[in-house]
CSV table of C-alpha atoms (C1' of nucleotides) in Angstrom, one decimal:
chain,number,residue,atom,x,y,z
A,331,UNK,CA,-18.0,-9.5,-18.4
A,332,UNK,CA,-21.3,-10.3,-16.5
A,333,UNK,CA,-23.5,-9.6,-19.7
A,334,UNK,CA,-26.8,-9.4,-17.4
A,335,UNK,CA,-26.4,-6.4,-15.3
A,336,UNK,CA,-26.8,-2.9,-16.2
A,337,UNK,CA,-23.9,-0.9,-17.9
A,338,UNK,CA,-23.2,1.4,-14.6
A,339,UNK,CA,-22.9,-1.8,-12.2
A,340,UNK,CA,-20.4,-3.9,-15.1
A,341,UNK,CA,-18.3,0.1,-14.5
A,342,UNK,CA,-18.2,-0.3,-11.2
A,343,UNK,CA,-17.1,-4.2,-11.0
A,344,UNK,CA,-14.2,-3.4,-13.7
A,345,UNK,CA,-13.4,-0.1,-12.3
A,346,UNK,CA,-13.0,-1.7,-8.8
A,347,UNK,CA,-11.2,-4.4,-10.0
A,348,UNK,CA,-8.5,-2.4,-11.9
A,349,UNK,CA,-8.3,0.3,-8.9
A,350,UNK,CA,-7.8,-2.0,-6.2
A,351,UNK,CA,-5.3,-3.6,-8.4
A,352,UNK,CA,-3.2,-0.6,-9.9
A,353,UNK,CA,-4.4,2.4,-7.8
A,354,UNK,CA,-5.2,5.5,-9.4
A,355,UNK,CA,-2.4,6.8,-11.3
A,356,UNK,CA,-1.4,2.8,-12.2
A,357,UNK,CA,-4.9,2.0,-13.8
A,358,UNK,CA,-5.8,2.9,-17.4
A,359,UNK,CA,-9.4,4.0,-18.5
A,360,UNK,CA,-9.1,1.6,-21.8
A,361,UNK,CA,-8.3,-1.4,-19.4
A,362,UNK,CA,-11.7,-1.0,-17.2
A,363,UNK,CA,-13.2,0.0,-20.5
A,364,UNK,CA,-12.0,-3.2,-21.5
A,365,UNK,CA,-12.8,-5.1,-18.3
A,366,UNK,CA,-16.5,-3.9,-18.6
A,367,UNK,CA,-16.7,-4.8,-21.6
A,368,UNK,CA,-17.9,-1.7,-23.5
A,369,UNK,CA,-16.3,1.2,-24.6
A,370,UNK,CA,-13.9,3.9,-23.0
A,371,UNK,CA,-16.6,7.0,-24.1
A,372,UNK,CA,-18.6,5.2,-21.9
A,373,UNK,CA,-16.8,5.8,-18.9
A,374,UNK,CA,-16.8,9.2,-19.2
A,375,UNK,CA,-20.5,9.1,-20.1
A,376,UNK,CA,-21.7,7.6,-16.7
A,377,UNK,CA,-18.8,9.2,-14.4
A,378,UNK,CA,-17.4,12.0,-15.9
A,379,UNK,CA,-13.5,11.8,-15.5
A,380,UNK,CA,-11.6,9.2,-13.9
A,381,UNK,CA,-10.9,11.2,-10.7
A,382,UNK,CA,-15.0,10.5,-10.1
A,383,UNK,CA,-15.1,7.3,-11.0
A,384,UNK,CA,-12.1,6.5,-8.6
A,385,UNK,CA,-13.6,8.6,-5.6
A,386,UNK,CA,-16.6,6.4,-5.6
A,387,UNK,CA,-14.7,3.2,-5.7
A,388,UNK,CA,-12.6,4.6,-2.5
A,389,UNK,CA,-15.4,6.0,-0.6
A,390,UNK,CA,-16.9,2.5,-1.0
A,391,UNK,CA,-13.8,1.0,-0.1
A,392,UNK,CA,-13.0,2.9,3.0
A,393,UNK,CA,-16.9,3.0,4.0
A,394,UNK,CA,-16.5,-0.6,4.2
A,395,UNK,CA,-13.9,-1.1,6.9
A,396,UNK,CA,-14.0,2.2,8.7
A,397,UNK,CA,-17.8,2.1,10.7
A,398,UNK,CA,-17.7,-1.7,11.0
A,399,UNK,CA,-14.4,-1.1,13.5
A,400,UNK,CA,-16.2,2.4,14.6
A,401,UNK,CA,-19.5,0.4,15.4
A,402,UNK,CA,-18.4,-2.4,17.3
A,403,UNK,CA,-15.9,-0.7,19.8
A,404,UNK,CA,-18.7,1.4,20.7
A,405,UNK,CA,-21.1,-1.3,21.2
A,406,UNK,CA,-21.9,-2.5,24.4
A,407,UNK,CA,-20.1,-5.6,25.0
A,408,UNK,CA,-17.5,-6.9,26.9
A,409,UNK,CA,-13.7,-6.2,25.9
A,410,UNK,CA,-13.2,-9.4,25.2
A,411,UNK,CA,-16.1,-9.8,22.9
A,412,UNK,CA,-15.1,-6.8,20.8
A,413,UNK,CA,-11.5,-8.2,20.4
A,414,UNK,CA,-13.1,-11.2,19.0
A,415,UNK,CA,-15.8,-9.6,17.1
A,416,UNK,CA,-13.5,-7.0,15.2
A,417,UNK,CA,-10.6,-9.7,14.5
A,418,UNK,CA,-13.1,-12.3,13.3
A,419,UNK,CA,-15.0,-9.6,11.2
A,420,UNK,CA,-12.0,-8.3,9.5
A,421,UNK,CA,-11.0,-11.7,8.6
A,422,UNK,CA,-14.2,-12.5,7.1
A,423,UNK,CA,-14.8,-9.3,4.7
A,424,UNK,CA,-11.3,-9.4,3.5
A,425,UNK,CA,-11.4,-13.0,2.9
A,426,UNK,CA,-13.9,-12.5,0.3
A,427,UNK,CA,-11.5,-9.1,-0.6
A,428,UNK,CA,-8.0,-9.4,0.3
A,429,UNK,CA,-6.7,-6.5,-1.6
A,430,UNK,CA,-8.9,-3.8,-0.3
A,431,UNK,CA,-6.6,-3.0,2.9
A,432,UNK,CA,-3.8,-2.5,0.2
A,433,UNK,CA,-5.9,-0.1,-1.9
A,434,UNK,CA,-7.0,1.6,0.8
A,435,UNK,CA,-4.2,2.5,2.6
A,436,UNK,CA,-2.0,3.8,-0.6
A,437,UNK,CA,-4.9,5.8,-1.9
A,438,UNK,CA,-5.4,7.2,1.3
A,439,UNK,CA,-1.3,8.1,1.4
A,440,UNK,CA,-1.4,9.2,-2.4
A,441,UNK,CA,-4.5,10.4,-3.8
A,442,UNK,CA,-7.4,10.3,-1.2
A,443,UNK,CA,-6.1,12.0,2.1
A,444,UNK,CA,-8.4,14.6,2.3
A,445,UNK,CA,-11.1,12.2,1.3
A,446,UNK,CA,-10.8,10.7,5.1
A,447,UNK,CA,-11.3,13.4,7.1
A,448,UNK,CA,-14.2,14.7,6.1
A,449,UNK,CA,-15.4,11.0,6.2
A,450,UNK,CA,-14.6,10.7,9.6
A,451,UNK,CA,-16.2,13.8,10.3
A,452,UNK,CA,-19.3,12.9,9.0
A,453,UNK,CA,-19.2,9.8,10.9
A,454,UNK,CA,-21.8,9.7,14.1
A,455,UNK,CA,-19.7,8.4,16.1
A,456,UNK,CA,-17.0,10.4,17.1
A,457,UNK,CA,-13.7,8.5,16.9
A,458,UNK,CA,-12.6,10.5,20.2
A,459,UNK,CA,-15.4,9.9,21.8
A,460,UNK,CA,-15.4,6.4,21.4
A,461,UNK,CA,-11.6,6.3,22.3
A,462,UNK,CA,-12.5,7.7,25.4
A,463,UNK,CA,-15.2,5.4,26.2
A,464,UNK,CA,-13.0,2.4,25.3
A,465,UNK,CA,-10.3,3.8,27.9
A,466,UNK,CA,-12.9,3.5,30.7
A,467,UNK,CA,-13.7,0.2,29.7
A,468,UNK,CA,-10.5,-1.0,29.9
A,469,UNK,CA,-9.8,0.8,33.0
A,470,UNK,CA,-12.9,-1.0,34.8
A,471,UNK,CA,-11.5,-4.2,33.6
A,472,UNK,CA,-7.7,-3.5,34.5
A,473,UNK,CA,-9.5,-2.6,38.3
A,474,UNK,CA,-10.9,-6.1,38.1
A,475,UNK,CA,-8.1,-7.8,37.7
A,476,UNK,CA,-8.8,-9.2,34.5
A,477,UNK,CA,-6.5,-7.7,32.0
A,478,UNK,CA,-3.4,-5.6,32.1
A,479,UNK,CA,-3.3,-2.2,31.7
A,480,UNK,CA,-3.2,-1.2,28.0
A,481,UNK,CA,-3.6,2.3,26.0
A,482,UNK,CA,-6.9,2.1,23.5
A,483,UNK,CA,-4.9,2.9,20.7
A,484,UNK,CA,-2.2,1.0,21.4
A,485,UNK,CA,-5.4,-2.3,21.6
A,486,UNK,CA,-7.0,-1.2,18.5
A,487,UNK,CA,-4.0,-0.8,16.2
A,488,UNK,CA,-3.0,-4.2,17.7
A,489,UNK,CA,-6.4,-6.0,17.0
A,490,UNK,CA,-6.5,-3.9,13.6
A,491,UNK,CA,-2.7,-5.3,12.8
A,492,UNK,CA,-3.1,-9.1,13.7
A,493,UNK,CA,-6.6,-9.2,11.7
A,494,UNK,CA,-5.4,-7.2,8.8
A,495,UNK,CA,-1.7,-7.7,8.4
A,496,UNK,CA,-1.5,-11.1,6.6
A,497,UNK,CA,-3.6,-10.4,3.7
A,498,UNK,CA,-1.7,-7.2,2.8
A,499,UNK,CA,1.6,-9.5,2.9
A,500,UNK,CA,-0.2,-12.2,0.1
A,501,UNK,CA,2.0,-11.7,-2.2
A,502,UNK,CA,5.1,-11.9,0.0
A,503,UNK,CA,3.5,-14.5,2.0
A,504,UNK,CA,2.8,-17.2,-0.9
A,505,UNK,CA,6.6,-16.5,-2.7
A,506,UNK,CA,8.1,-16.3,0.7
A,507,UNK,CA,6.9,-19.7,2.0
A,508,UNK,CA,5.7,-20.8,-1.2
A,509,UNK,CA,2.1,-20.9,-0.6
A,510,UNK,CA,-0.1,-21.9,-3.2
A,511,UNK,CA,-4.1,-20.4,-3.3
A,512,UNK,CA,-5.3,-23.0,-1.1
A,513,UNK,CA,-2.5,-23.2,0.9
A,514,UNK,CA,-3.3,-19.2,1.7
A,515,UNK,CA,-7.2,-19.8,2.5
A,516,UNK,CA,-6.4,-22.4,4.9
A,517,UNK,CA,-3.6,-20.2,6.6
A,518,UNK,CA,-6.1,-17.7,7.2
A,519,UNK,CA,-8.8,-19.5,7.6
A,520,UNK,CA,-7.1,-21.1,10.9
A,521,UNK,CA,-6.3,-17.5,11.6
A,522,UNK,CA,-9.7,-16.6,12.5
A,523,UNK,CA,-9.8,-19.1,15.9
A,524,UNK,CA,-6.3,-18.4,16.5
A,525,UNK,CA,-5.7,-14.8,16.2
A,526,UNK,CA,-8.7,-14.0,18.8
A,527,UNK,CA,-6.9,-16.4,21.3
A,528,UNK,CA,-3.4,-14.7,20.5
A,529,UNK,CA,-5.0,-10.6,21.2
A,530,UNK,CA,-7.0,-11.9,24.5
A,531,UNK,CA,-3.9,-14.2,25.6
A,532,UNK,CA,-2.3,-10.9,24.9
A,533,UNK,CA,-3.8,-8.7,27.2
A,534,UNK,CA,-5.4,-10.8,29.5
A,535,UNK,CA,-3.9,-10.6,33.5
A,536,UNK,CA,-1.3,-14.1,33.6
A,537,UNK,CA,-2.1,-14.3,37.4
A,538,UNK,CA,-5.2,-14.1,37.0
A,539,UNK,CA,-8.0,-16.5,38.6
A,540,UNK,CA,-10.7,-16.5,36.4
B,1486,UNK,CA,18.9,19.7,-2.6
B,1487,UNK,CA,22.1,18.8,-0.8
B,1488,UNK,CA,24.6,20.6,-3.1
B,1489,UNK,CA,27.3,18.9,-1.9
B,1490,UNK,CA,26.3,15.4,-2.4
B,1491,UNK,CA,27.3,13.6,-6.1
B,1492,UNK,CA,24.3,14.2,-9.0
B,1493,UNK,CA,24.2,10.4,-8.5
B,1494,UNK,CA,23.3,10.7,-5.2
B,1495,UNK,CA,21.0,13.4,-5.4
B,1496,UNK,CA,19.0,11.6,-8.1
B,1497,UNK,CA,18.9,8.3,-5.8
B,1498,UNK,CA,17.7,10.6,-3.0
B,1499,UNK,CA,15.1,12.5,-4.9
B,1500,UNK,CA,13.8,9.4,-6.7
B,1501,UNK,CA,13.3,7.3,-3.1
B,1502,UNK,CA,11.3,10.2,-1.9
B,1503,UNK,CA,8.9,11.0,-4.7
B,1504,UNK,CA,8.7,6.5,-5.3
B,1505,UNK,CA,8.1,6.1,-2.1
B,1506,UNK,CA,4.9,9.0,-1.7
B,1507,UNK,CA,3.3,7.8,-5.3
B,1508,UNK,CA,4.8,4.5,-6.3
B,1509,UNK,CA,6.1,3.5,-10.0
B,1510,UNK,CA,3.3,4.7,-12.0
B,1511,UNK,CA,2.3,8.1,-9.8
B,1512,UNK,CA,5.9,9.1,-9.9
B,1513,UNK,CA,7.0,12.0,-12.2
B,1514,UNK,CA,10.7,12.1,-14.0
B,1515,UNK,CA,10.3,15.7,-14.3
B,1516,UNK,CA,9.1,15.4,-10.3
B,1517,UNK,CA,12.4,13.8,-9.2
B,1518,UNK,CA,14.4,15.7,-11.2
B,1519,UNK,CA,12.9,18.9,-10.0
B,1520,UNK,CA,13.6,17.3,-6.4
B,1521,UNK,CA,17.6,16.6,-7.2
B,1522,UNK,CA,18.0,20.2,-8.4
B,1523,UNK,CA,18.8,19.2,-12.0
B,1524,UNK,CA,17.8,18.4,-15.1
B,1525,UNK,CA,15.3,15.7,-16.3
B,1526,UNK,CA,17.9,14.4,-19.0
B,1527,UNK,CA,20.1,13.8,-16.2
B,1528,UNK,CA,18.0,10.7,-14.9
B,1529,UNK,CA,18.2,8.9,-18.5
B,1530,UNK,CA,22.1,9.7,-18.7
B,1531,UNK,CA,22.6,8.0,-15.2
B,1532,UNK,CA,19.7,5.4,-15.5
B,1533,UNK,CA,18.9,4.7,-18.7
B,1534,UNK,CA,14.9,4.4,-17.9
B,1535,UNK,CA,12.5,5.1,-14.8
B,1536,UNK,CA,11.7,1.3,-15.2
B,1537,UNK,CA,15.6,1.0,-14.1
B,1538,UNK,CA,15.8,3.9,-11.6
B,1539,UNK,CA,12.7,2.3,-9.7
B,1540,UNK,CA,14.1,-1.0,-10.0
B,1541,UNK,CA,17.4,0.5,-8.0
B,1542,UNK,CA,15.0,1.9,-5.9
B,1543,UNK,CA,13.2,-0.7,-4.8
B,1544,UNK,CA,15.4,-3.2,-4.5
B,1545,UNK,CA,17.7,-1.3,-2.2
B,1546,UNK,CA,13.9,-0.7,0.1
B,1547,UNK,CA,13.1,-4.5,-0.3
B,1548,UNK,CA,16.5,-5.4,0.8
B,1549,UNK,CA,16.8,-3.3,3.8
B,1550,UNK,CA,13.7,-5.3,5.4
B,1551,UNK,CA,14.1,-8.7,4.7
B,1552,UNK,CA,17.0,-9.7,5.3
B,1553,UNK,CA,16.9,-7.8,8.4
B,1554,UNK,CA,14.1,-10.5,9.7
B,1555,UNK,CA,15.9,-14.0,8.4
B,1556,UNK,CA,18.6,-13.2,9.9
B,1557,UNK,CA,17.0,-12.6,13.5
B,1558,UNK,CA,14.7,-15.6,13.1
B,1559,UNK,CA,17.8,-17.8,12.1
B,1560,UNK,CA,20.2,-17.0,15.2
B,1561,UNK,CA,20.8,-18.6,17.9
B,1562,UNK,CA,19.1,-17.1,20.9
B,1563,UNK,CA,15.3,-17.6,22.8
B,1564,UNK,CA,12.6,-16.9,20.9
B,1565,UNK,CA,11.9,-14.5,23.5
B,1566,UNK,CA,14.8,-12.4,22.2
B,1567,UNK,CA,14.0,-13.1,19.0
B,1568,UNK,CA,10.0,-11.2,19.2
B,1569,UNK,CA,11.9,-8.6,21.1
B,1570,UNK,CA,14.3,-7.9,18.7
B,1571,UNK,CA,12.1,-8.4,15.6
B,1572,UNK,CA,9.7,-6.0,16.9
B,1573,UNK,CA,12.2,-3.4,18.6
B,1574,UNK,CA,14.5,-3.4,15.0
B,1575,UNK,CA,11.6,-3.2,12.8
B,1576,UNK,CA,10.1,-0.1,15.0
B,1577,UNK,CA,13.5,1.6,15.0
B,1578,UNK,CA,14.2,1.9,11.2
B,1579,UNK,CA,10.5,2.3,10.6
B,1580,UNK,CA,11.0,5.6,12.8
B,1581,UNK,CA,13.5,6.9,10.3
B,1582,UNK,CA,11.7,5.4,7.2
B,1583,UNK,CA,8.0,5.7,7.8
B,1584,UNK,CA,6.7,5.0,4.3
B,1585,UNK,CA,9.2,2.0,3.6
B,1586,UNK,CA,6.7,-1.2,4.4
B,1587,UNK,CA,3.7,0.6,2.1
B,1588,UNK,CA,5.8,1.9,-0.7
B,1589,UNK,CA,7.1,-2.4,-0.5
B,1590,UNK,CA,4.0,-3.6,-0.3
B,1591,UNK,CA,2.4,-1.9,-2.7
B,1592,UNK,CA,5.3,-1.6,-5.4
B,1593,UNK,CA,5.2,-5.9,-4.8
B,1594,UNK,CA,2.1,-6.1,-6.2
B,1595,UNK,CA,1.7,-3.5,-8.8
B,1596,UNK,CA,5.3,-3.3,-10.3
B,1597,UNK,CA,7.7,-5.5,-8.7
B,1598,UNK,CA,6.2,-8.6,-7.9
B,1599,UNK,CA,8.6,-10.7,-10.1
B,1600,UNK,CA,11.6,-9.1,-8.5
B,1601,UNK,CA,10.8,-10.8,-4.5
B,1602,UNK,CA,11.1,-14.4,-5.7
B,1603,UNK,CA,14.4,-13.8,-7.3
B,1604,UNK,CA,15.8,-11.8,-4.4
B,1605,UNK,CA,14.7,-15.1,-2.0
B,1606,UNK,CA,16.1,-17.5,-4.4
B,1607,UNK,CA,19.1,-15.9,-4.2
B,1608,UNK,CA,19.0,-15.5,-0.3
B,1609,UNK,CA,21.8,-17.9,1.2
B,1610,UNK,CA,19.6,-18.5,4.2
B,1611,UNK,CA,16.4,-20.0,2.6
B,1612,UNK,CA,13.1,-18.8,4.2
B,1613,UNK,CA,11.4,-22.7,4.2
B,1614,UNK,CA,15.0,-23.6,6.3
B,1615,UNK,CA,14.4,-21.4,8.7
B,1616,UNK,CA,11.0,-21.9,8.9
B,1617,UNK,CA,11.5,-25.4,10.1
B,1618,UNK,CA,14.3,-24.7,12.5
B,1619,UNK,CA,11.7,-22.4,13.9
B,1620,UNK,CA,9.0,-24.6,14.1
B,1621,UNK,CA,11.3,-26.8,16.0
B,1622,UNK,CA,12.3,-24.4,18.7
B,1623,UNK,CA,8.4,-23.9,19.2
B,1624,UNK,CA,8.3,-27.7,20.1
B,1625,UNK,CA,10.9,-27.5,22.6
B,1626,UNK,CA,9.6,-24.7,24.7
B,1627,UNK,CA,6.0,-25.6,24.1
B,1628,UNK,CA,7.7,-28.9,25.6
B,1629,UNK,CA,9.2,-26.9,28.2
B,1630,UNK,CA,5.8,-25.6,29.1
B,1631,UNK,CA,7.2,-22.1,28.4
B,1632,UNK,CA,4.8,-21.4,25.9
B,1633,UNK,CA,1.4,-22.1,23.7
B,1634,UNK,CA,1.6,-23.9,20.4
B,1635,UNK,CA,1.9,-22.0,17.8
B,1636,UNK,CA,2.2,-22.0,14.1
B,1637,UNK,CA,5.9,-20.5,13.1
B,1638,UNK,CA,4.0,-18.7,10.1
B,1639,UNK,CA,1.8,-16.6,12.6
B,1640,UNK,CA,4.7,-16.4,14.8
B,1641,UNK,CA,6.5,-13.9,12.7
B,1642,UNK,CA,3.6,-12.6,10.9
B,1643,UNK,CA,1.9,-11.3,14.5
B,1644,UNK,CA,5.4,-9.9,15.4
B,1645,UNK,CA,5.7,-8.1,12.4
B,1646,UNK,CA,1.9,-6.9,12.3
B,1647,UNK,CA,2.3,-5.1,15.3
B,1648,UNK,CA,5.3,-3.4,14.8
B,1649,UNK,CA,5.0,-2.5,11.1
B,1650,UNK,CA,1.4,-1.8,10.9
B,1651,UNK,CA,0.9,1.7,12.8
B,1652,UNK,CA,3.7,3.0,10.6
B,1653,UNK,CA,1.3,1.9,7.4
B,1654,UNK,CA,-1.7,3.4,9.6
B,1655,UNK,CA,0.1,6.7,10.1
B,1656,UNK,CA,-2.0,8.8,7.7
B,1657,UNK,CA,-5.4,7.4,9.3
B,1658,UNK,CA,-3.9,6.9,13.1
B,1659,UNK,CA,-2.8,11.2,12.4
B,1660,UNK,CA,-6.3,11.7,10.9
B,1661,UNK,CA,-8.4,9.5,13.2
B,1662,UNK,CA,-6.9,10.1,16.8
B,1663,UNK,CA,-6.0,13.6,15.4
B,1664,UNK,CA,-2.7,13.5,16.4
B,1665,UNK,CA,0.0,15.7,15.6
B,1666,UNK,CA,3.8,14.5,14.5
B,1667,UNK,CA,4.5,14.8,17.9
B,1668,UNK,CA,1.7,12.6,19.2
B,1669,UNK,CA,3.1,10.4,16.8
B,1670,UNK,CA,6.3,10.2,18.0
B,1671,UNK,CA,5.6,9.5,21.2
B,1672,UNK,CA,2.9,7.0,20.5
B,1673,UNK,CA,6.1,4.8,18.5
B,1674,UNK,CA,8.1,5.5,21.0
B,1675,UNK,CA,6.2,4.0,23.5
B,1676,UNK,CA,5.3,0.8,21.9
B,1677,UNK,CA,9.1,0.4,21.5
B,1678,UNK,CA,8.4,-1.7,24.9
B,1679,UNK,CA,4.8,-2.1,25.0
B,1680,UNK,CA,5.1,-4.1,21.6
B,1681,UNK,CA,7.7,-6.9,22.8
B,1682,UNK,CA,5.3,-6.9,26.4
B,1683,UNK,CA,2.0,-8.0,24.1
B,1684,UNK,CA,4.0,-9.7,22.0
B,1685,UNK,CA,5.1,-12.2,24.5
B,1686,UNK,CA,2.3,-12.5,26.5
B,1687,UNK,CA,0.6,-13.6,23.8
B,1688,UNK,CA,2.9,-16.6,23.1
B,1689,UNK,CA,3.7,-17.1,27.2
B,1690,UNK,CA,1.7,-20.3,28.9
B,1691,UNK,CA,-0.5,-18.4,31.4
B,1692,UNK,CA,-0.5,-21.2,34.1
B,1693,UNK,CA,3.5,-21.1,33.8
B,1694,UNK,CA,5.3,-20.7,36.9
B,1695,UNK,CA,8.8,-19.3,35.3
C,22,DG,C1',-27.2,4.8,-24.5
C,23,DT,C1',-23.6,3.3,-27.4
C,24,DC,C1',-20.2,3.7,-30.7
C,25,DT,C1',-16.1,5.8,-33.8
C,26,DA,C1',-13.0,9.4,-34.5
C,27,DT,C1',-10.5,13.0,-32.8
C,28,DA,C1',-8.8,16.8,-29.9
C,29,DT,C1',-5.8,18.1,-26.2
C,30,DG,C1',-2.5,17.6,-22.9
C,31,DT,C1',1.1,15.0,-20.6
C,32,DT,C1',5.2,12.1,-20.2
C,33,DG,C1',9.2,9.2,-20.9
C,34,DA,C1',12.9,9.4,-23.7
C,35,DT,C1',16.4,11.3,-27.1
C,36,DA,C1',19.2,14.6,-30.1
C,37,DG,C1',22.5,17.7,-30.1
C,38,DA,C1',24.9,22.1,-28.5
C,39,DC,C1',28.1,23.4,-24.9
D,661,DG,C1',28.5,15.9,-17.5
D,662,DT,C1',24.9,19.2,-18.1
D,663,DC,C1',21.7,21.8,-20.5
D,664,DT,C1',17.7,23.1,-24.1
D,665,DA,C1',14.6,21.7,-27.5
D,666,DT,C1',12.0,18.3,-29.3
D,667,DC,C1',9.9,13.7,-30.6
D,668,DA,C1',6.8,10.0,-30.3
D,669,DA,C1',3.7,7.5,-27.6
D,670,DC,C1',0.0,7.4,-24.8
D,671,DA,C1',-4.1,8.7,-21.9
D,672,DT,C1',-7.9,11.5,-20.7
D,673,DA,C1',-11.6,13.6,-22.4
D,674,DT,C1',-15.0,15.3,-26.0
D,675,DA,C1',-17.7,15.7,-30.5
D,676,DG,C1',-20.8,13.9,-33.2
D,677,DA,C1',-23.2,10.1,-35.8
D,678,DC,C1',-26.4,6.4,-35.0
DNA sequence: GTCTATATGTTGATAGAC
DNA sequence: GTCTATCAACATATAGAC
């Protein structure tokens, strides 16, 4: 319920909490009414209509996955390094949220595609330009001998997949091998060491000297 | 609208198309009914409820993935067949199906959740069985020297993060890289064998000599 | 800003004629 | 089996008092 903090924040906890749960056509008004502990005239008071309320809980979701991969594969560090850096960063924001992957890749399918594009758009950083700088990189490193030959999008999905993957399977995950909470946490938390060692194992050269 | 098909048929049709683009709760009765070419009181004469019709639904989707992996994991061949074949099945009936492993996913932990530990219970190959004969095989061909250790658990879920992920990315990968249907197609295509490739260099000893 | 009461529209489900 | 018409429940949204 969170008593202390202001009415609009105590919205936005409950409202994220019920969205990334049930999406938008599963979640009720009442319920994060309920959740906030106020009431449902509220809602409407502070946000208008539910199609608001859930647009700014997306746009937050999705802002907070989509520059931190944008950011880092344009930064100037070696392949290597980003592999790391983006596997291990993924890990550690969705370890604190494991549903957000979930909610954002259904609202995006159901109620939010247009939402992305403009997004994307808006972004700085060009995704195509940045593709097209990553291809270079790997091209320079391919001519050194270090890794095989690999297409960017074919890396990043692969880096994205690993990282992401197991914490949109929770729930099959802990019924399929019977995981309990903690058994989960540690599974993942072993993850983060392993799954950088599995992507550069991945596309690192076998023969190679180094 | 398929004419020719039975009205059961075209319900079942109608209703995995609109359940698999919105889910339980964002599908429409009148929507699938509209879709099948008939009448809305037609779905409650044939399935009583849309609780029931999505229940047939996903059950059939559920079914048509799972098993499908057990089985691999629990025959008797290398385990470098069995990455290849995980991968290169998943990738094929994710080609015809693109929305099956979201519309899963998500329908598991909104509506359905209940539903996965029964259909495992009543699996005849149990999942912690062939987890253990898996882990097994790892020994020997880490004892081999074929391969690095590895956890069985982030054995399969790496192989099927990598082959079922870009089909859950499809939306963002058409949005992002802005790539048409086409561009799509291709990119699957081609990680038909890239995927296996990664997939086993990843687990493969680098210093081996086979 | 916050509440209660209510208007308005939608939806799953059924009744009943054919 | 298939349709039209309708019910009953629910959900979003607003009006208006405090």
């Amino acid at each position: 319920m969170k008593k202390d903090d202001s009415t609009e924040k105590r919205i936005l906890d409950a409202a994220r909490k019920v969205f990334y749960e049930k999406g938008l056509a599963g979640a009720r008004m009442e319920e994060i009414a309920q959740e906030a502990g106020i009431n449902k005239a509220m809602l409407h008071y502070y946000f208008r209509s539910k199609q608001k309320l859930f647009e700014k809980i997306f746009l937050e979701a999705f802002g907070q996955i989509f520059p931190r991969l944008i950011a880092i594969v344009a930064s100037d560090i070696s392949l290597e390094e980003k592999i790391s850096q983006i596997s291990t960063s993924y890990i550690e924001v969705l370890t604190e949220n494991p549903q957000l992957p979930l909610f954002v890749m259904s609202s995006i399918q159901r109620d939010a595609g247009s939402f992305v594009s403009g997004m994307i758009q808006d972004n700085p950083l060009q995704p195509s330009l940045v593709l097209g700088k990553l291809r270079e990189q790997i091209a320079e490193e391919v001519k050194a001998g270090k890794i095989n030959p690999i297409d960017p999008r074919d890396l990043i999905v692969n880096i994205i997949a690993v990282s992401v993957f197991p914490f949109m399977m929770k729930p099959i995950l802990t019924g399929l091998f019977g995981m309990t909470e903690e058994d989960f946490q540690a599974f993942i938390s072993n993850r983060k060491l392993s799954v950088s060692d599995f992507l550069i194992r991945a596309v690192s050269r076998a023969d190679s000297s180094q």
